[in-house]
Amino acid sequence: MTYAEAVARLLALRGGEVAGMRPGLERIEGLLQALDHPEERYTLVQVGGTNGKGSIAAMLATILKSGGRRVGLYTSPHLCSFRERIRVNGEPIAPDAVVDGVDALGTLVARHDATMFEATTALALDHFAREAVEVAVLEVGLGGRLDATTVGRPAATVLGRIDLDHEAYLGRTLGEIASEKAAIIRSGVALSAAQAPEATDVIVHRAAEVGVPLVLEGRELGVTVEKRSLAGQRIACAGPGWRMVDVELPMLGAFQPTNALLAVATARILGVSELAIRAGVARTRWPGRFEIVRRDPFVVLDGAHNPAGARALAQSLTDVFGRQALTLVLGISEDKDARGILDALVPLASRVVLTRASNPRAAGPAALAALLPPGSPPAEIAGTPAEALRVALGSRQTPIVCVAGSLFLIGDMLTILAGESDKPCPIEKGADIA
């Protein structure tokens, strides 16, 4: 079996990324039991929430690596290569290891009727055991209570900002969604971003119910931005009995200081030194989240795929660029709140280019055009991401181009800009992945 065949076998399993996902832990538990419980051989940290969980996980993994730990990082979805999902000390899983992992799963996947995400999670956890990691940082895929990453007894569970998303699976109210996400709190120490009161109440109740100490932004934790420029941000973080100032955060975006705060606070709980924390934060990059990939004109990629993410992106664009003229390139998955995303972003734009990602779940640009808010610029339609980028850059009408609305679209754009397919995106400054 080749690497391409192994990936194709996984991606062909029931579930895909979200559509058709089946909640429940019995299948992942069956897989892990058959693999002799790899998740019990290292310390676990689980990171959930609606927005920011990937950034938190990446920063924490890089900090832990800076502190001398051997770290596994499991995230989803991937942008350009399946190998991005499973990393050890920042390096993506090797193609041969993907093949070995699929071989190791063998008939187990069919026997347990596992979904794509469950099989990939089992592969990741088994790979981490084979690679003798000391800590594994797991990003929740969907929700939390019944997500395949909710395994073992974590030393820490972390919740980024919670907002409305995946309502068909998680509930129609913020309280219902928070209940699903807060269920990852079950052991160790819990940390949470500042939340809306409805979500905070749920998180506080869950932590008390299971007897887990809770550290909450706005209560025990705080962060302030000392300086912001195109080179990044400088922040000050504080928690119970500690404070760190002049922390260099290379990632732009109004949402990143809170994400950094949670990563820093978790690292301190895990015993990482201040020096290693500073080095880890300063080295982290997380592709496709307010990432400037080109200048003159500026091209910004941001996977904002729900209204809360779109509002955060709008704030970030204003913080960094003021009210300069902007071309907005948008592609949105058909199961997302497209109207909410458009309402948040389109008022900033002088031009709007609508397209669709290569993912089959992408909404058609004509359908998006019908949802544009009143007073929007006339929509320009592009059939593919490559065409959309050509249209956006073809006439120098604006100094800024922002591509947003879907991580799948961001992945397409990064692949186009790289000029090659299946090349993993690095998550550390200065790193280059073969």
Tab-separated table of C-alpha atoms in Angstrom, residues 99-354:
chain	number	residue	atom	x	y	z
A	99	VAL	CA	0.978	3.450	5.752
A	100	ASP	CA	2.170	1.562	8.852
A	101	GLY	CA	-0.629	3.066	10.898
A	102	VAL	CA	-3.323	2.104	8.426
A	103	ASP	CA	-1.801	-1.381	8.274
A	104	ALA	CA	-1.868	-1.594	12.080
A	105	LEU	CA	-5.560	-0.711	12.104
A	106	GLY	CA	-6.125	-3.456	9.537
A	107	THR	CA	-9.567	-5.003	9.915
A	108	LEU	CA	-10.260	-3.146	13.167
A	109	VAL	CA	-11.858	-0.234	11.349
A	110	ALA	CA	-14.410	-2.450	9.618
A	111	ARG	CA	-14.964	-4.539	12.756
A	112	HIS	CA	-15.846	-1.440	14.789
A	113	ASP	CA	-17.503	0.397	11.870
A	114	ALA	CA	-15.266	3.373	12.610
A	115	THR	CA	-15.626	6.740	10.915
A	116	MET	CA	-12.807	8.550	9.170
A	117	PHE	CA	-12.194	10.780	12.198
A	118	GLU	CA	-12.238	7.871	14.640
A	119	ALA	CA	-9.793	5.838	12.587
A	120	THR	CA	-7.487	8.835	12.159
A	121	THR	CA	-7.625	9.578	15.889
A	122	ALA	CA	-6.710	5.981	16.697
A	123	LEU	CA	-3.871	6.125	14.169
A	124	ALA	CA	-2.573	9.339	15.779
A	125	LEU	CA	-2.707	8.003	19.327
A	126	ASP	CA	-0.970	4.784	18.285
A	127	HIS	CA	1.683	6.760	16.391
A	128	PHE	CA	2.368	8.902	19.465
A	129	ALA	CA	2.918	5.757	21.542
A	130	ARG	CA	5.261	4.315	18.913
A	131	GLU	CA	7.178	7.613	18.890
A	132	ALA	CA	7.405	7.644	22.699
A	133	VAL	CA	5.945	11.112	23.146
A	134	GLU	CA	5.742	12.452	26.687
A	135	VAL	CA	2.723	14.691	26.118
A	136	ALA	CA	-0.014	14.537	23.480
A	137	VAL	CA	-2.046	17.667	22.718
A	138	LEU	CA	-5.379	16.718	21.143
A	139	GLU	CA	-7.667	19.216	19.405
A	140	VAL	CA	-11.331	18.268	19.634
A	141	GLY	CA	-12.901	17.567	16.254
A	142	LEU	CA	-16.585	18.304	16.929
A	143	GLY	CA	-18.238	19.192	20.218
A	144	GLY	CA	-16.473	17.327	22.971
A	145	ARG	CA	-18.738	15.046	24.981
A	146	LEU	CA	-18.855	12.366	22.305
A	147	ASP	CA	-15.806	13.366	20.254
A	148	ALA	CA	-13.226	10.694	19.436
A	149	THR	CA	-10.501	12.744	21.158
A	150	THR	CA	-12.318	12.454	24.502
A	151	VAL	CA	-10.256	9.528	25.736
A	152	GLY	CA	-8.186	8.816	28.819
A	153	ARG	CA	-7.697	11.126	31.797
A	154	PRO	CA	-6.177	14.443	30.655
A	155	ALA	CA	-3.832	16.400	32.891
A	156	ALA	CA	-5.482	19.550	31.521
A	157	THR	CA	-8.512	20.420	29.421
A	158	VAL	CA	-8.677	23.778	27.669
A	159	LEU	CA	-11.697	25.581	26.225
A	160	GLY	CA	-11.303	28.388	23.703
A	161	ARG	CA	-14.143	30.752	22.879
A	162	ILE	CA	-17.511	29.009	22.543
A	163	ASP	CA	-20.074	30.275	20.055
A	164	LEU	CA	-22.795	29.033	17.747
A	165	ASP	CA	-21.550	26.493	15.193
A	166	HIS	CA	-22.527	22.983	14.111
A	167	GLU	CA	-25.979	23.594	15.591
A	168	ALA	CA	-27.408	20.548	13.824
A	169	TYR	CA	-25.080	18.357	15.903
A	170	LEU	CA	-24.492	20.274	19.134
A	171	GLY	CA	-27.690	22.181	19.923
A	172	ARG	CA	-29.461	25.358	18.943
A	173	THR	CA	-28.552	27.509	21.951
A	174	LEU	CA	-25.219	28.657	23.330
A	175	GLY	CA	-25.967	26.818	26.567
A	176	GLU	CA	-26.580	23.530	24.767
A	177	ILE	CA	-23.406	23.877	22.722
A	178	ALA	CA	-21.384	24.840	25.810
A	179	SER	CA	-22.692	21.735	27.588
A	180	GLU	CA	-21.376	19.500	24.803
A	181	LYS	CA	-18.006	21.263	24.751
A	182	ALA	CA	-17.556	21.580	28.524
A	183	ALA	CA	-18.019	17.823	28.910
A	184	ILE	CA	-14.334	17.339	28.100
A	185	ILE	CA	-13.678	18.618	31.646
A	186	ARG	CA	-13.265	15.380	33.601
A	187	SER	CA	-9.807	15.286	35.196
A	188	GLY	CA	-6.706	17.347	35.928
A	189	VAL	CA	-7.153	21.115	35.664
A	190	ALA	CA	-9.572	22.969	33.382
A	191	LEU	CA	-8.862	26.318	31.726
A	192	SER	CA	-11.295	28.474	29.783
A	193	ALA	CA	-11.343	31.641	27.733
A	194	ALA	CA	-13.752	34.359	28.787
A	195	GLN	CA	-17.204	33.313	27.632
A	196	ALA	CA	-20.701	34.691	27.311
A	197	PRO	CA	-22.531	34.351	30.660
A	198	GLU	CA	-24.673	31.483	29.378
A	199	ALA	CA	-21.582	29.457	28.473
A	200	THR	CA	-19.668	30.469	31.618
A	201	ASP	CA	-22.467	29.148	33.829
A	202	VAL	CA	-22.324	25.778	32.076
A	203	ILE	CA	-18.536	25.524	32.348
A	204	VAL	CA	-18.457	26.506	36.026
A	205	HIS	CA	-21.194	23.976	36.812
A	206	ARG	CA	-19.446	21.190	34.909
A	207	ALA	CA	-16.119	21.769	36.641
A	208	ALA	CA	-17.781	21.802	40.067
A	209	GLU	CA	-19.827	18.708	39.235
A	210	VAL	CA	-16.740	16.609	38.436
A	211	GLY	CA	-14.492	18.212	41.050
A	212	VAL	CA	-11.987	19.711	38.603
A	213	PRO	CA	-10.284	23.048	39.425
A	214	LEU	CA	-11.225	25.724	36.876
A	215	VAL	CA	-9.028	28.652	35.821
A	216	LEU	CA	-11.043	31.237	33.887
A	217	GLU	CA	-10.034	34.237	31.800
A	218	GLY	CA	-11.479	37.359	33.359
A	219	ARG	CA	-11.360	35.766	36.793
A	220	GLU	CA	-7.958	34.138	37.478
A	221	LEU	CA	-6.426	34.804	34.051
A	222	GLY	CA	-5.892	38.006	32.096
A	223	VAL	CA	-4.137	39.251	28.974
A	224	THR	CA	-3.450	42.698	27.531
A	225	VAL	CA	-1.918	43.785	24.242
A	226	GLU	CA	1.111	46.013	24.806
A	227	LYS	CA	1.916	46.596	21.136
A	228	ARG	CA	0.585	45.505	17.751
A	229	SER	CA	2.227	45.810	14.321
A	230	LEU	CA	2.463	43.898	11.057
A	231	ALA	CA	5.314	41.938	12.645
A	232	GLY	CA	3.046	40.575	15.387
A	233	GLN	CA	1.865	41.455	18.870
A	234	ARG	CA	3.478	41.935	22.256
A	235	ILE	CA	1.297	40.837	25.163
A	236	ALA	CA	1.256	40.614	28.947
A	237	CYS	CA	-0.263	37.493	30.542
A	238	ALA	CA	-1.178	36.952	34.184
A	239	GLY	CA	-2.540	34.139	36.305
A	240	PRO	CA	-2.664	33.011	39.939
A	241	GLY	CA	0.681	34.040	41.432
A	242	TRP	CA	2.431	34.831	38.141
A	243	ARG	CA	2.751	37.506	35.479
A	244	MET	CA	4.682	37.632	32.201
A	245	VAL	CA	5.177	40.878	30.284
A	246	ASP	CA	6.700	41.592	26.872
A	247	VAL	CA	5.718	38.190	25.471
A	248	GLU	CA	6.350	38.201	21.721
A	249	LEU	CA	3.384	36.741	19.831
A	250	PRO	CA	4.132	36.551	16.093
A	251	MET	CA	0.576	35.653	15.109
A	252	LEU	CA	-1.698	38.538	14.203
A	253	GLY	CA	-5.413	38.570	14.891
A	254	ALA	CA	-7.546	40.067	17.641
A	255	PHE	CA	-8.314	36.551	18.857
A	256	GLN	CA	-4.719	35.369	19.362
A	257	PRO	CA	-3.877	37.051	22.692
A	258	THR	CA	-6.548	35.012	24.468
A	259	ASN	CA	-5.368	31.853	22.716
A	260	ALA	CA	-1.797	32.591	23.799
A	261	LEU	CA	-2.925	33.242	27.372
A	262	LEU	CA	-4.548	29.812	27.567
A	263	ALA	CA	-1.502	28.095	26.072
A	264	VAL	CA	0.833	29.926	28.467
A	265	ALA	CA	-1.322	29.171	31.515
A	266	THR	CA	-1.587	25.490	30.580
A	267	ALA	CA	2.171	25.255	30.063
A	268	ARG	CA	2.772	26.724	33.505
A	269	ILE	CA	0.462	24.113	35.040
A	270	LEU	CA	2.477	21.437	33.235
A	271	GLY	CA	5.703	22.785	34.715
A	272	VAL	CA	7.287	24.540	31.738
A	273	SER	CA	9.757	27.324	32.537
A	274	GLU	CA	9.093	30.956	31.664
A	275	LEU	CA	12.074	30.997	29.310
A	276	ALA	CA	10.726	28.013	27.350
A	277	ILE	CA	7.228	29.508	27.287
A	278	ARG	CA	8.512	32.742	25.771
A	279	ALA	CA	10.568	30.851	23.189
A	280	GLY	CA	7.656	28.598	22.255
A	281	VAL	CA	5.140	31.408	21.785
A	282	ALA	CA	7.649	33.379	19.717
A	283	ARG	CA	8.246	30.419	17.373
A	284	THR	CA	4.639	29.359	16.755
A	285	ARG	CA	2.774	29.956	13.538
A	286	TRP	CA	-0.648	28.588	12.687
A	287	PRO	CA	-1.343	28.781	8.954
A	288	GLY	CA	-4.548	30.254	7.616
A	289	ARG	CA	-5.503	32.195	10.718
A	290	PHE	CA	-5.023	35.877	9.899
A	291	GLU	CA	-1.912	34.894	8.017
A	292	ILE	CA	-0.285	37.455	5.722
A	293	VAL	CA	1.120	35.425	2.842
A	294	ARG	CA	1.981	38.246	0.472
A	295	ARG	CA	2.557	41.998	0.465
A	296	ASP	CA	1.974	44.631	-2.212
A	297	PRO	CA	-0.859	43.990	-2.231
A	298	PHE	CA	-1.346	42.363	1.140
A	299	VAL	CA	-2.978	38.942	0.915
A	300	VAL	CA	-4.486	37.740	4.196
A	301	LEU	CA	-5.801	34.211	4.678
A	302	ASP	CA	-8.221	33.478	7.506
A	303	GLY	CA	-10.340	30.367	7.887
A	304	ALA	CA	-13.199	32.231	9.611
A	305	HIS	CA	-16.033	29.767	9.008
A	306	ASN	CA	-18.730	30.901	11.431
A	307	PRO	CA	-20.179	34.304	12.392
A	308	ALA	CA	-18.066	34.607	15.560
A	309	GLY	CA	-14.893	33.885	13.591
A	310	ALA	CA	-15.987	36.355	10.908
A	311	ARG	CA	-16.579	39.081	13.501
A	312	ALA	CA	-13.126	38.419	14.972
A	313	LEU	CA	-11.627	38.644	11.479
A	314	ALA	CA	-13.422	41.939	10.833
A	315	GLN	CA	-11.992	43.323	14.071
A	316	SER	CA	-8.516	42.069	13.175
A	317	LEU	CA	-8.635	43.655	9.712
A	318	THR	CA	-9.650	46.978	11.250
A	319	ASP	CA	-6.989	46.746	13.974
A	320	VAL	CA	-4.180	46.040	11.518
A	321	PHE	CA	-5.205	47.922	8.371
A	322	GLY	CA	-7.693	50.522	9.539
A	323	ARG	CA	-10.283	51.337	6.883
A	324	GLN	CA	-8.113	50.799	3.798
A	325	ALA	CA	-9.875	49.526	0.696
A	326	LEU	CA	-10.296	45.750	0.767
A	327	THR	CA	-11.072	42.998	-1.728
A	328	LEU	CA	-12.861	40.140	-0.008
A	329	VAL	CA	-12.638	36.617	-1.494
A	330	LEU	CA	-15.215	34.351	0.102
A	331	GLY	CA	-16.064	30.677	-0.132
A	332	ILE	CA	-18.313	29.080	2.488
A	333	SER	CA	-19.390	25.504	3.172
A	334	GLU	CA	-23.078	24.882	2.587
A	335	ASP	CA	-23.716	23.719	6.176
A	336	LYS	CA	-22.454	27.010	7.651
A	337	ASP	CA	-24.293	30.214	8.559
A	338	ALA	CA	-23.344	31.993	5.356
A	339	ARG	CA	-25.591	34.983	5.993
A	340	GLY	CA	-23.986	35.584	9.389
A	341	ILE	CA	-20.485	35.373	7.894
A	342	LEU	CA	-21.362	37.699	5.019
A	343	ASP	CA	-23.037	40.236	7.320
A	344	ALA	CA	-19.880	40.438	9.434
A	345	LEU	CA	-17.341	40.801	6.618
A	346	VAL	CA	-18.921	42.306	3.507
A	347	PRO	CA	-19.461	45.815	5.004
A	348	LEU	CA	-15.650	46.167	5.144
A	349	ALA	CA	-15.180	45.372	1.449
A	350	SER	CA	-14.817	47.566	-1.617
A	351	ARG	CA	-14.899	44.446	-3.831
A	352	VAL	CA	-16.401	41.012	-3.228
A	353	VAL	CA	-15.289	37.903	-5.127
A	354	LEU	CA	-17.318	34.765	-4.452
